[in-house]
Every structure is written in C-alpha cells, then in structure tokens.
PDB file of N, CA and C in Angstrom:
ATOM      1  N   UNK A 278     133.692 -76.457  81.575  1.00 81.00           N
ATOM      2  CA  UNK A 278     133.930 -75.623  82.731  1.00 81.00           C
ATOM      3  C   UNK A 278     132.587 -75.303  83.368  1.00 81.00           C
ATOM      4  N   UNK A 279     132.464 -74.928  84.470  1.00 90.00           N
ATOM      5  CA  UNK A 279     130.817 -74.821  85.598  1.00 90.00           C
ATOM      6  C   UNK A 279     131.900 -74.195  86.574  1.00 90.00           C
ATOM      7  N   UNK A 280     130.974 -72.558  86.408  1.00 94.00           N
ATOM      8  CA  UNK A 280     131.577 -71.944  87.513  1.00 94.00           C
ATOM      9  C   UNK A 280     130.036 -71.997  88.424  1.00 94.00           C
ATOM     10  N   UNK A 281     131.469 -71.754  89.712  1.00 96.00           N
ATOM     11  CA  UNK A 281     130.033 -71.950  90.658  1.00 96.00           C
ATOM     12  C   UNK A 281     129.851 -70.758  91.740  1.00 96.00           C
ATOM     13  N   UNK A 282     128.530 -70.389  92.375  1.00 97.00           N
ATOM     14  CA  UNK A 282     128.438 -69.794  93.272  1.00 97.00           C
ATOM     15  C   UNK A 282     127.542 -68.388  92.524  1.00 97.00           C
ATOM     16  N   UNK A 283     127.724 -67.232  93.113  1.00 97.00           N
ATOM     17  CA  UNK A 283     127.122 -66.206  92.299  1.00 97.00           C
ATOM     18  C   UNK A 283     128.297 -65.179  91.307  1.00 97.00           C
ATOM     19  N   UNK A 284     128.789 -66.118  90.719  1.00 97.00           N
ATOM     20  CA  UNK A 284     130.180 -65.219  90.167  1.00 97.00           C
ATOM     21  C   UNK A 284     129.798 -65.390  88.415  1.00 97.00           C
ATOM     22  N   UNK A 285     130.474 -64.209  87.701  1.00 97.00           N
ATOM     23  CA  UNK A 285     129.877 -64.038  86.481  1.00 97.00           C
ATOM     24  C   UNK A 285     131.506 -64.596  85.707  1.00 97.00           C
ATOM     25  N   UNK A 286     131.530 -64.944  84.672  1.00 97.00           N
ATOM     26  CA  UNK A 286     132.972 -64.504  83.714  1.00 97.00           C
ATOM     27  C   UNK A 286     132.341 -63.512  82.871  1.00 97.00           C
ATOM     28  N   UNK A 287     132.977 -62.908  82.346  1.00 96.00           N
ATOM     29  CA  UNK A 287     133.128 -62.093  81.391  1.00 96.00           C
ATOM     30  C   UNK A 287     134.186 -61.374  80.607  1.00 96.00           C
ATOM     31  N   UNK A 288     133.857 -61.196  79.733  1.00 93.00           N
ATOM     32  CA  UNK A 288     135.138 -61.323  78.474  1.00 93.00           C
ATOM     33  C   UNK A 288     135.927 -60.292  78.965  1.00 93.00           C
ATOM     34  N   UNK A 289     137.107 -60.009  78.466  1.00 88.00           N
ATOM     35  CA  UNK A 289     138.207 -58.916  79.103  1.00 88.00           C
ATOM     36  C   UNK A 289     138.552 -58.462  77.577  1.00 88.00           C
ATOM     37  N   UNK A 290     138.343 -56.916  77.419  1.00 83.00           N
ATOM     38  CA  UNK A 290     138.611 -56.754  76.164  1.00 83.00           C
ATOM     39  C   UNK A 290     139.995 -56.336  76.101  1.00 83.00           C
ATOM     40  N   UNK A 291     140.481 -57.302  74.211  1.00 78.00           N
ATOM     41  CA  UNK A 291     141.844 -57.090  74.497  1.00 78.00           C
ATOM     42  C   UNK A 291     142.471 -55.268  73.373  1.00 78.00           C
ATOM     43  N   UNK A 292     143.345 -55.386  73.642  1.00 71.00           N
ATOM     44  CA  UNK A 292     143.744 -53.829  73.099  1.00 71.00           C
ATOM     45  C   UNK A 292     144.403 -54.138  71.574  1.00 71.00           C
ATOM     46  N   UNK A 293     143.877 -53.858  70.808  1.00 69.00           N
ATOM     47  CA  UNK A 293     144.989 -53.552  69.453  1.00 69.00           C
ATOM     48  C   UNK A 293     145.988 -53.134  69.537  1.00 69.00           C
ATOM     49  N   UNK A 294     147.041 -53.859  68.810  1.00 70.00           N
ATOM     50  CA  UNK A 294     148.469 -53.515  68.522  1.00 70.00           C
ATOM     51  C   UNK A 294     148.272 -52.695  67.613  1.00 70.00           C
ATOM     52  N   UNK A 295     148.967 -51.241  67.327  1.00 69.00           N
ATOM     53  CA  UNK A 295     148.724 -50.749  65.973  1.00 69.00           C
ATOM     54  C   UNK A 295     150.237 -50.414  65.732  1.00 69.00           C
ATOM     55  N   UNK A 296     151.049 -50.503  66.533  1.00 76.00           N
ATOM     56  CA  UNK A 296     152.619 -50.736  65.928  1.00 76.00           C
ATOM     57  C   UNK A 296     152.755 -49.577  65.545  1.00 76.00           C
ATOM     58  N   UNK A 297     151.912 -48.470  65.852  1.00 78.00           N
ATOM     59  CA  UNK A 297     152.244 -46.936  65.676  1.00 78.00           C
ATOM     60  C   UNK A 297     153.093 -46.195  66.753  1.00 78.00           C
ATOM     61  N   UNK A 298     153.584 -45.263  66.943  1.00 81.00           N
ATOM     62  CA  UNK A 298     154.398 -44.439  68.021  1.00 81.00           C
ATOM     63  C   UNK A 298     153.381 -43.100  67.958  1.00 81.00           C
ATOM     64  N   UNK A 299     152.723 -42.897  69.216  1.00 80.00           N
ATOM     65  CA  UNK A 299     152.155 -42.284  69.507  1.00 80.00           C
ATOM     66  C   UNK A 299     152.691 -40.725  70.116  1.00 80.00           C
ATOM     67  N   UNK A 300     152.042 -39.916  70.515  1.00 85.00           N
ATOM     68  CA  UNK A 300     152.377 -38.550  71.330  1.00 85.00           C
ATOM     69  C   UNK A 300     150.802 -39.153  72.354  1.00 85.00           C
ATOM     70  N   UNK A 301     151.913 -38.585  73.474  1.00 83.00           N
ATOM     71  CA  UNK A 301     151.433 -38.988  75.045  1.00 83.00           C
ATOM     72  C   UNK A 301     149.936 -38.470  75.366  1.00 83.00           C
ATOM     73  N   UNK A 302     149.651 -37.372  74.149  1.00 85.00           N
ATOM     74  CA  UNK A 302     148.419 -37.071  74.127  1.00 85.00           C
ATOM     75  C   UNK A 302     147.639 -38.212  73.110  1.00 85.00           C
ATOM     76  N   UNK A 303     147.863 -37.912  72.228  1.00 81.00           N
ATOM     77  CA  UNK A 303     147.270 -39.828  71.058  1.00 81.00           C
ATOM     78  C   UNK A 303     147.089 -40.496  71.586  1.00 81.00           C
ATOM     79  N   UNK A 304     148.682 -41.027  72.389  1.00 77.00           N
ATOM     80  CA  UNK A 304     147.908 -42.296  73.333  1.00 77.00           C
ATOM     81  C   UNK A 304     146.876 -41.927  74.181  1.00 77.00           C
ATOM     82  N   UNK A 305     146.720 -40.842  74.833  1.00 75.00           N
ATOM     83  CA  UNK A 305     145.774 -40.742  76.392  1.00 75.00           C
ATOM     84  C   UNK A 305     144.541 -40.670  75.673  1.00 75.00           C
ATOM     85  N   UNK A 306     144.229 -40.048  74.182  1.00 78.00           N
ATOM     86  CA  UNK A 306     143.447 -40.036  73.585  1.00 78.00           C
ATOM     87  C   UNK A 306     142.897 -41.753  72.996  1.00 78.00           C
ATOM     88  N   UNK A 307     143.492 -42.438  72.441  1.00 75.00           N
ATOM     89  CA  UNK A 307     143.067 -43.821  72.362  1.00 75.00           C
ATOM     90  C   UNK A 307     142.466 -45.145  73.103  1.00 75.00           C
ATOM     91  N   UNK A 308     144.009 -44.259  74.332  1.00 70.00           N
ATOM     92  CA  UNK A 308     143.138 -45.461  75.570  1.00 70.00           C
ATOM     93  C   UNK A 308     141.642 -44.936  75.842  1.00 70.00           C
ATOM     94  N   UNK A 309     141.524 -43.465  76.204  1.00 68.00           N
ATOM     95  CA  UNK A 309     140.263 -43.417  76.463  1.00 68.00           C
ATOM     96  C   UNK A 309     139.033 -44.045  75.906  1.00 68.00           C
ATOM     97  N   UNK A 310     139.300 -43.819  74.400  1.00 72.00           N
ATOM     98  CA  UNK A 310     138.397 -44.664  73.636  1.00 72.00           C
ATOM     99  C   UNK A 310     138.337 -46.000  73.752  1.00 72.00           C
ATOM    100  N   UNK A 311     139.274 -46.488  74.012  1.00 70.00           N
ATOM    101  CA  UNK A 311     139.413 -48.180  74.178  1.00 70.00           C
ATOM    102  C   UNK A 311     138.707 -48.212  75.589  1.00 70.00           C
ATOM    103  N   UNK A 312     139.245 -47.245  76.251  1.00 67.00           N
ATOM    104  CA  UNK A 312     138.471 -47.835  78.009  1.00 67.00           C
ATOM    105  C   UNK A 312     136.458 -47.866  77.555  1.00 67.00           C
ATOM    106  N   UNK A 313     136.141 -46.621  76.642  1.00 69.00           N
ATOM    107  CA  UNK A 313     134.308 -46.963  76.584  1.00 69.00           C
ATOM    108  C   UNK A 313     133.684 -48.403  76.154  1.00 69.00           C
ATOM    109  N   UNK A 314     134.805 -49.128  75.672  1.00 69.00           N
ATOM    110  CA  UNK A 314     134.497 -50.538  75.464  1.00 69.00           C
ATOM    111  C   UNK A 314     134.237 -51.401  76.767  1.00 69.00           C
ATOM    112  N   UNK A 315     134.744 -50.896  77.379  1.00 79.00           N
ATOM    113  CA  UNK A 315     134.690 -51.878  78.959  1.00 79.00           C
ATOM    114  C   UNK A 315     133.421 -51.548  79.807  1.00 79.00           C
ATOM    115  N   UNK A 316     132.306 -50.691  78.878  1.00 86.00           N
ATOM    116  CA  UNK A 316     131.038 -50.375  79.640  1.00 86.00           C
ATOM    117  C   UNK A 316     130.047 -51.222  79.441  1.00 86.00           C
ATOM    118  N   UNK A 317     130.341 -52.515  77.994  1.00 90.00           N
ATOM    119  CA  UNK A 317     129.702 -53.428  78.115  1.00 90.00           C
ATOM    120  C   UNK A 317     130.403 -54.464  77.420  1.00 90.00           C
ATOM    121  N   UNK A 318     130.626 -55.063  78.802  1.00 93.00           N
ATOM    122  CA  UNK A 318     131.403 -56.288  78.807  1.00 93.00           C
ATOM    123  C   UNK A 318     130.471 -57.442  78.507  1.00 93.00           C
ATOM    124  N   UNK A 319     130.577 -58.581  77.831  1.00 94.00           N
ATOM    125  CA  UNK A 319     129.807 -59.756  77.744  1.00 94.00           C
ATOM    126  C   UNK A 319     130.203 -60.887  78.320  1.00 94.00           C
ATOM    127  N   UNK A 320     129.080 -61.371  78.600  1.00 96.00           N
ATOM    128  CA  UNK A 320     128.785 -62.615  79.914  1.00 96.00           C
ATOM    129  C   UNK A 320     129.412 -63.573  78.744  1.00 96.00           C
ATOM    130  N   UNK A 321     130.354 -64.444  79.427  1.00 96.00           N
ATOM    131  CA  UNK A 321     130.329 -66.017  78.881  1.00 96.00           C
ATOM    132  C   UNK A 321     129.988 -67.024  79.489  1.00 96.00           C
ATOM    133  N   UNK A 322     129.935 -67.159  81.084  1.00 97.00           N
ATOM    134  CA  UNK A 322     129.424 -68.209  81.800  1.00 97.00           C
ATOM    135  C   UNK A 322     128.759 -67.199  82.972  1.00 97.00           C
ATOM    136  N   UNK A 323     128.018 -67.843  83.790  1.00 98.00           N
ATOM    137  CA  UNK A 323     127.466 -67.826  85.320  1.00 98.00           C
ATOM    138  C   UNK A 323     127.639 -68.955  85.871  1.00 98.00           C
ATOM    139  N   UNK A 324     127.708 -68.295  86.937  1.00 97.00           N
ATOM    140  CA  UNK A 324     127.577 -69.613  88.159  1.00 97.00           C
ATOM    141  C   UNK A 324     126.281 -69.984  88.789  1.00 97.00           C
ATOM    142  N   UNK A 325     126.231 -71.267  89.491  1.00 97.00           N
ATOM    143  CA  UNK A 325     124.897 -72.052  89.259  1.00 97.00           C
ATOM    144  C   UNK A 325     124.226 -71.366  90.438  1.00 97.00           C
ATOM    145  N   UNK A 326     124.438 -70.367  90.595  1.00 98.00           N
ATOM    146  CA  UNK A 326     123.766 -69.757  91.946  1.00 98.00           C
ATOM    147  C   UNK A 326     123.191 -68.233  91.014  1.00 98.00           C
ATOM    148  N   UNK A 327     123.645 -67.463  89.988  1.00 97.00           N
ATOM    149  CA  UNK A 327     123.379 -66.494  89.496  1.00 97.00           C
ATOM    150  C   UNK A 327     121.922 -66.400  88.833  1.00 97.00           C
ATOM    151  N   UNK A 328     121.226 -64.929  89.310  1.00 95.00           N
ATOM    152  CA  UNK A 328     119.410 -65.434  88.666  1.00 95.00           C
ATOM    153  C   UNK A 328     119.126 -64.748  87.952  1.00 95.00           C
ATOM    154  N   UNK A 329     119.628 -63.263  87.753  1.00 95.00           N
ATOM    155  CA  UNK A 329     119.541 -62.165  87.090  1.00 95.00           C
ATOM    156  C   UNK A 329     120.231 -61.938  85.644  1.00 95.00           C
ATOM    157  N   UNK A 330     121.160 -62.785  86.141  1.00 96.00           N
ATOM    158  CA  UNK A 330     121.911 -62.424  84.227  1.00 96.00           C
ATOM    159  C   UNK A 330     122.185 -64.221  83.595  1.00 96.00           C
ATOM    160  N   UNK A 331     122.403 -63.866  82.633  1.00 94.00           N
ATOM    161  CA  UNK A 331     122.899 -65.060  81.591  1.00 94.00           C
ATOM    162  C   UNK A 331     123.564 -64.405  80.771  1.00 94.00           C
ATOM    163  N   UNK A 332     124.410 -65.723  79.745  1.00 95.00           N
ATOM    164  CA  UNK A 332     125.061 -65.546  79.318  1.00 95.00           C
ATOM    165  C   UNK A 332     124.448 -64.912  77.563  1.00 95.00           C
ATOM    166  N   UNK A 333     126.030 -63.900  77.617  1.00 93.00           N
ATOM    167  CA  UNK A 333     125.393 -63.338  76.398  1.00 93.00           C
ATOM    168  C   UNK A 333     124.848 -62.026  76.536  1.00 93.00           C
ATOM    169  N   UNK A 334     124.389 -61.560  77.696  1.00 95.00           N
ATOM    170  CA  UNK A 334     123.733 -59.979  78.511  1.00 95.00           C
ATOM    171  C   UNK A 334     125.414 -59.308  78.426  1.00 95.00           C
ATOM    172  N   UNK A 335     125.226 -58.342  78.046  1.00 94.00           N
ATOM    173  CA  UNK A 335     126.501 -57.367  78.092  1.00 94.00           C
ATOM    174  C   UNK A 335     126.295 -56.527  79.507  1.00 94.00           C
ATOM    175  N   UNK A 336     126.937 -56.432  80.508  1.00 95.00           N
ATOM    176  CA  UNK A 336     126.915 -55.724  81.627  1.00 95.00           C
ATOM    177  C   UNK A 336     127.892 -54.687  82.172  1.00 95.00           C
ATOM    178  N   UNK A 337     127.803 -53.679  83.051  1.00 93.00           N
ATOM    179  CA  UNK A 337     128.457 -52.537  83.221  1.00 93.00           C
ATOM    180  C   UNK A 337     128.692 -52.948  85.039  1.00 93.00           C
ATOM    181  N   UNK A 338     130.457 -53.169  84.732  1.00 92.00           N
ATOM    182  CA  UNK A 338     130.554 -53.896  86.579  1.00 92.00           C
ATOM    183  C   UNK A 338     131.578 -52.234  86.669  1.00 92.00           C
ATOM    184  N   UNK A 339     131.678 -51.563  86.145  1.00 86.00           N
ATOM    185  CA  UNK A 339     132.215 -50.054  86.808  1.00 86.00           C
ATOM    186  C   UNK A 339     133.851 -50.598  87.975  1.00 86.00           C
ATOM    187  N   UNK A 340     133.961 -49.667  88.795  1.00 84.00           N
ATOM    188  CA  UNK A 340     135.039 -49.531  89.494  1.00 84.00           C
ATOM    189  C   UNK A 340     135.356 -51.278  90.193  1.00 84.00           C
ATOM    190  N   UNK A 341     134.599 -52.175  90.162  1.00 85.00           N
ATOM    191  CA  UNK A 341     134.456 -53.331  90.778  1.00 85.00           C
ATOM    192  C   UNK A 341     135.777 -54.313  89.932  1.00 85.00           C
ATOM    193  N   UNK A 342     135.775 -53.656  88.910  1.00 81.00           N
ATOM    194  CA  UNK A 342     136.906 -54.375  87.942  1.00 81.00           C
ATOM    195  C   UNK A 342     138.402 -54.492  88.678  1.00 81.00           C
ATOM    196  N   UNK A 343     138.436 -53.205  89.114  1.00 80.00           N
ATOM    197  CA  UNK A 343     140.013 -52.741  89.649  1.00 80.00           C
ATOM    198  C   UNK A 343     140.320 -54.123  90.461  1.00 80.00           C
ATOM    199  N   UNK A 344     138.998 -54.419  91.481  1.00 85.00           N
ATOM    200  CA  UNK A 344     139.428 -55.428  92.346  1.00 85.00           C
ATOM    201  C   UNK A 344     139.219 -56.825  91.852  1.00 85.00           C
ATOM    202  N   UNK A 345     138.690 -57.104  90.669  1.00 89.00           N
ATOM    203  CA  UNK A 345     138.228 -58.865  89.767  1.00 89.00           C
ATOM    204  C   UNK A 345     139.480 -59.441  90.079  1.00 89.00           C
ATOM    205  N   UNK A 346     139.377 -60.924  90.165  1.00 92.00           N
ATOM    206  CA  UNK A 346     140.241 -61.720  89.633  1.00 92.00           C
ATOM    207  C   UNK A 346     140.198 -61.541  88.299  1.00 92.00           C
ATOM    208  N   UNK A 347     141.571 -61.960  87.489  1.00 91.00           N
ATOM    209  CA  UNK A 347     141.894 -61.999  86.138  1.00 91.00           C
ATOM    210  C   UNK A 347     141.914 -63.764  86.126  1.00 91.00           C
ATOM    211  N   UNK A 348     141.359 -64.165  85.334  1.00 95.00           N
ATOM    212  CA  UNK A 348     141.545 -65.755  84.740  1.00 95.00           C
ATOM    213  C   UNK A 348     141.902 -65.601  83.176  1.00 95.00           C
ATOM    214  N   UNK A 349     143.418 -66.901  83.179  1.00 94.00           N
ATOM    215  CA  UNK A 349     143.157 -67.133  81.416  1.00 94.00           C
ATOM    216  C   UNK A 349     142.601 -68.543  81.147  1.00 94.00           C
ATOM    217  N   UNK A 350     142.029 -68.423  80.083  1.00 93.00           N
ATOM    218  CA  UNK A 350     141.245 -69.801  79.715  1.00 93.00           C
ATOM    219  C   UNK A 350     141.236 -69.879  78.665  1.00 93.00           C
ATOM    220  N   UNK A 351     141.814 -71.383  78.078  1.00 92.00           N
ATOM    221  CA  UNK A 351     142.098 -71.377  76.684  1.00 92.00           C
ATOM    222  C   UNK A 351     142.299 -70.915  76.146  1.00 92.00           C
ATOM    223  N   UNK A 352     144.007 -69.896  76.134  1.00 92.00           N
ATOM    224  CA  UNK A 352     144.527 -68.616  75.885  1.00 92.00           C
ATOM    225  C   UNK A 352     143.618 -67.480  75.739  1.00 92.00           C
ATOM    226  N   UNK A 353     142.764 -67.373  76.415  1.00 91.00           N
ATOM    227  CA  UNK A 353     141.653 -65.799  76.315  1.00 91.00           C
ATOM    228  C   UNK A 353     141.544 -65.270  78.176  1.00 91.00           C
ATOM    229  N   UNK A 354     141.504 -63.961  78.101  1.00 91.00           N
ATOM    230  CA  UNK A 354     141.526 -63.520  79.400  1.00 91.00           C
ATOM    231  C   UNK A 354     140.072 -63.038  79.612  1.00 91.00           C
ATOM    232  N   UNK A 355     139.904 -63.469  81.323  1.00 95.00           N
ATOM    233  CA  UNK A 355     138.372 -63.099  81.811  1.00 95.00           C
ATOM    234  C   UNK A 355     138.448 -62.583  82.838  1.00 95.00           C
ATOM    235  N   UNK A 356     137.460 -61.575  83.071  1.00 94.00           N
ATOM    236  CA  UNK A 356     137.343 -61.184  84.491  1.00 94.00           C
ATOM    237  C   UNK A 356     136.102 -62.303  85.321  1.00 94.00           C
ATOM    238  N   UNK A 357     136.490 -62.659  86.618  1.00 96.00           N
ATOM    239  CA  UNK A 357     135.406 -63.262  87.591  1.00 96.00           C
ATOM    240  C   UNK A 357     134.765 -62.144  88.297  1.00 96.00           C
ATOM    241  N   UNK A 358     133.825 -62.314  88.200  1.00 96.00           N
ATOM    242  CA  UNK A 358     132.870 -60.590  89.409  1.00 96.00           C
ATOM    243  C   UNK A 358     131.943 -61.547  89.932  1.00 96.00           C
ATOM    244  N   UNK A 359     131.440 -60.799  90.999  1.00 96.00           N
ATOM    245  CA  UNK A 359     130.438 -60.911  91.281  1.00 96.00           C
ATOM    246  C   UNK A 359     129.116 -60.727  90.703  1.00 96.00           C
ATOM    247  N   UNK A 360     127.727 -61.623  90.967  1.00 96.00           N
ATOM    248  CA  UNK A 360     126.664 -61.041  90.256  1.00 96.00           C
ATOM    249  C   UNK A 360     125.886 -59.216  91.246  1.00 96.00           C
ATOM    250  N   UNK A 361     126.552 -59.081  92.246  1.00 96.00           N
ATOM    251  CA  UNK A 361     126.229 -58.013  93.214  1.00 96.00           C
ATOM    252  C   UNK A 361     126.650 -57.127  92.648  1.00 96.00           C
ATOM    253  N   UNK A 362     127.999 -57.188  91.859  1.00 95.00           N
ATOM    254  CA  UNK A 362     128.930 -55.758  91.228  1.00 95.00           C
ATOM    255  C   UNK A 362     128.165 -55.542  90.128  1.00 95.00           C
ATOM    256  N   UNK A 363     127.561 -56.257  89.976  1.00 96.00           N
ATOM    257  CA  UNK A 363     126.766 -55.444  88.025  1.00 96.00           C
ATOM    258  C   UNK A 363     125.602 -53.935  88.166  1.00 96.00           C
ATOM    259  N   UNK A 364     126.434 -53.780  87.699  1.00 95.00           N
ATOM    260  CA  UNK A 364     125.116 -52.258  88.308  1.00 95.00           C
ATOM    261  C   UNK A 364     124.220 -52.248  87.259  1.00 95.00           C
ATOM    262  N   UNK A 365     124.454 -52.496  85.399  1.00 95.00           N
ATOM    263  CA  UNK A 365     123.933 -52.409  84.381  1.00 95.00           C
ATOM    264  C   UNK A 365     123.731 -53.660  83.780  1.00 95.00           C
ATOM    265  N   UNK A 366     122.410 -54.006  83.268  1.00 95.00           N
ATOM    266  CA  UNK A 366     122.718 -55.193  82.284  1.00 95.00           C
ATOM    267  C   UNK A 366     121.663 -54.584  81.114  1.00 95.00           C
ATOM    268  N   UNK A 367     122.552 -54.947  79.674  1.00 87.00           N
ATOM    269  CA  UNK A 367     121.948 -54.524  78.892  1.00 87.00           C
ATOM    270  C   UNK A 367     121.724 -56.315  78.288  1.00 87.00           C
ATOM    271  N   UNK A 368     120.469 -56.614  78.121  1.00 71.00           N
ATOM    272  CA  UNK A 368     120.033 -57.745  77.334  1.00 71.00           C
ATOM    273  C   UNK A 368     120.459 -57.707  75.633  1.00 71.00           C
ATOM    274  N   UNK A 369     120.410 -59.187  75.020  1.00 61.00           N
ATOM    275  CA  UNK A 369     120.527 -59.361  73.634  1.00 61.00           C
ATOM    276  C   UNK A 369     119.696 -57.972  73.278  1.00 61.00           C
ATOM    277  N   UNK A 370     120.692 -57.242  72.631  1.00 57.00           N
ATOM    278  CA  UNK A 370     119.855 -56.473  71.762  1.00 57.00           C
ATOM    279  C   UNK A 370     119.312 -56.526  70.399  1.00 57.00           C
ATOM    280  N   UNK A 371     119.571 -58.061  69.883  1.00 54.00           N
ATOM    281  CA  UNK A 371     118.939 -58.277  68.729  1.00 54.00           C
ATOM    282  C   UNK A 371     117.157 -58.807  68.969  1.00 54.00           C
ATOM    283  N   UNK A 372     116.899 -58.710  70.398  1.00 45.00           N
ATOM    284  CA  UNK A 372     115.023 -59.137  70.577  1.00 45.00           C
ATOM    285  C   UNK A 372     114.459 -58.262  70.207  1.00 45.00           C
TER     286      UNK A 372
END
C-alpha cells in the first residue's frame, strides 16, 4: 500500500469487550478512560508528500478525528488525517 499526498494513517484504537453489564455511570466512567488512549494515536504509513512525521511517531489529531475518513485494511481500522490536523507529535520514546 503507498498512500499518497500529505495524509497520515493511523491506528484506530479498538475497545475491549468485557461482556460485563455496566451502570450508565461505569460505562461513562470507562469510556472516558478508553477515550485518553486516542491522545496518542500511532502512525502506520504517510504519504509521499508528508515531512514532519513518520511512521511509528504517536500523534495528537484532537477534534479533527470527528471529521477523518475511517478505512479498513486487512481487517484493522484506520483513521486518514491530514498531516495539517496533527497538533502533537510525540517521537519514539525509546531514543
């Protein structure tokens, strides 16, 4: 796959099944926690126009998500963004 232009993929995190029955507060309480995962999302491809990030940089695309395309690829779901929507990039933090 070669995406092209200045567009990022990045992973779409998926939610655990926990097959529990919640109270409407539990749940509002869980998702929340599940949503702080989506503050760093990780790069799997760029497009051949992108200069600032690579793959593997975990980045923070904020409210820009609402509007992403959703792609599935090889049964896994991705968001497409722009490289303009990244407001945060946090590099490999194992350097």
């Amino acid at each position: 796959m070669k995406l092209k232009g200045k567009r990022i993929l990045i992973e779409k995190p998926v939610r655990p099944d926990s097959g529990v029955i919640l109270t409407d507060e539990a749940q509002a309480s869980v998702d929340a926690e599940f949503m702080k995962s989506w503050t760093k999302l990780r790069v799997v491809a760029v497009g051949d126009e992108v200069t600032s990030i690579k793959v593997g940089d975990k980045v923070y695309v904020g409210s820009a998500l609402a509007n992403s395309e959703i792609v599935e690829i090889e049964g896994y779901m991705f968001f497409i963004v722009y490289e303009s929507n990244v407001a945060i990039i946090w590099q490999d933090e194992e350097k």
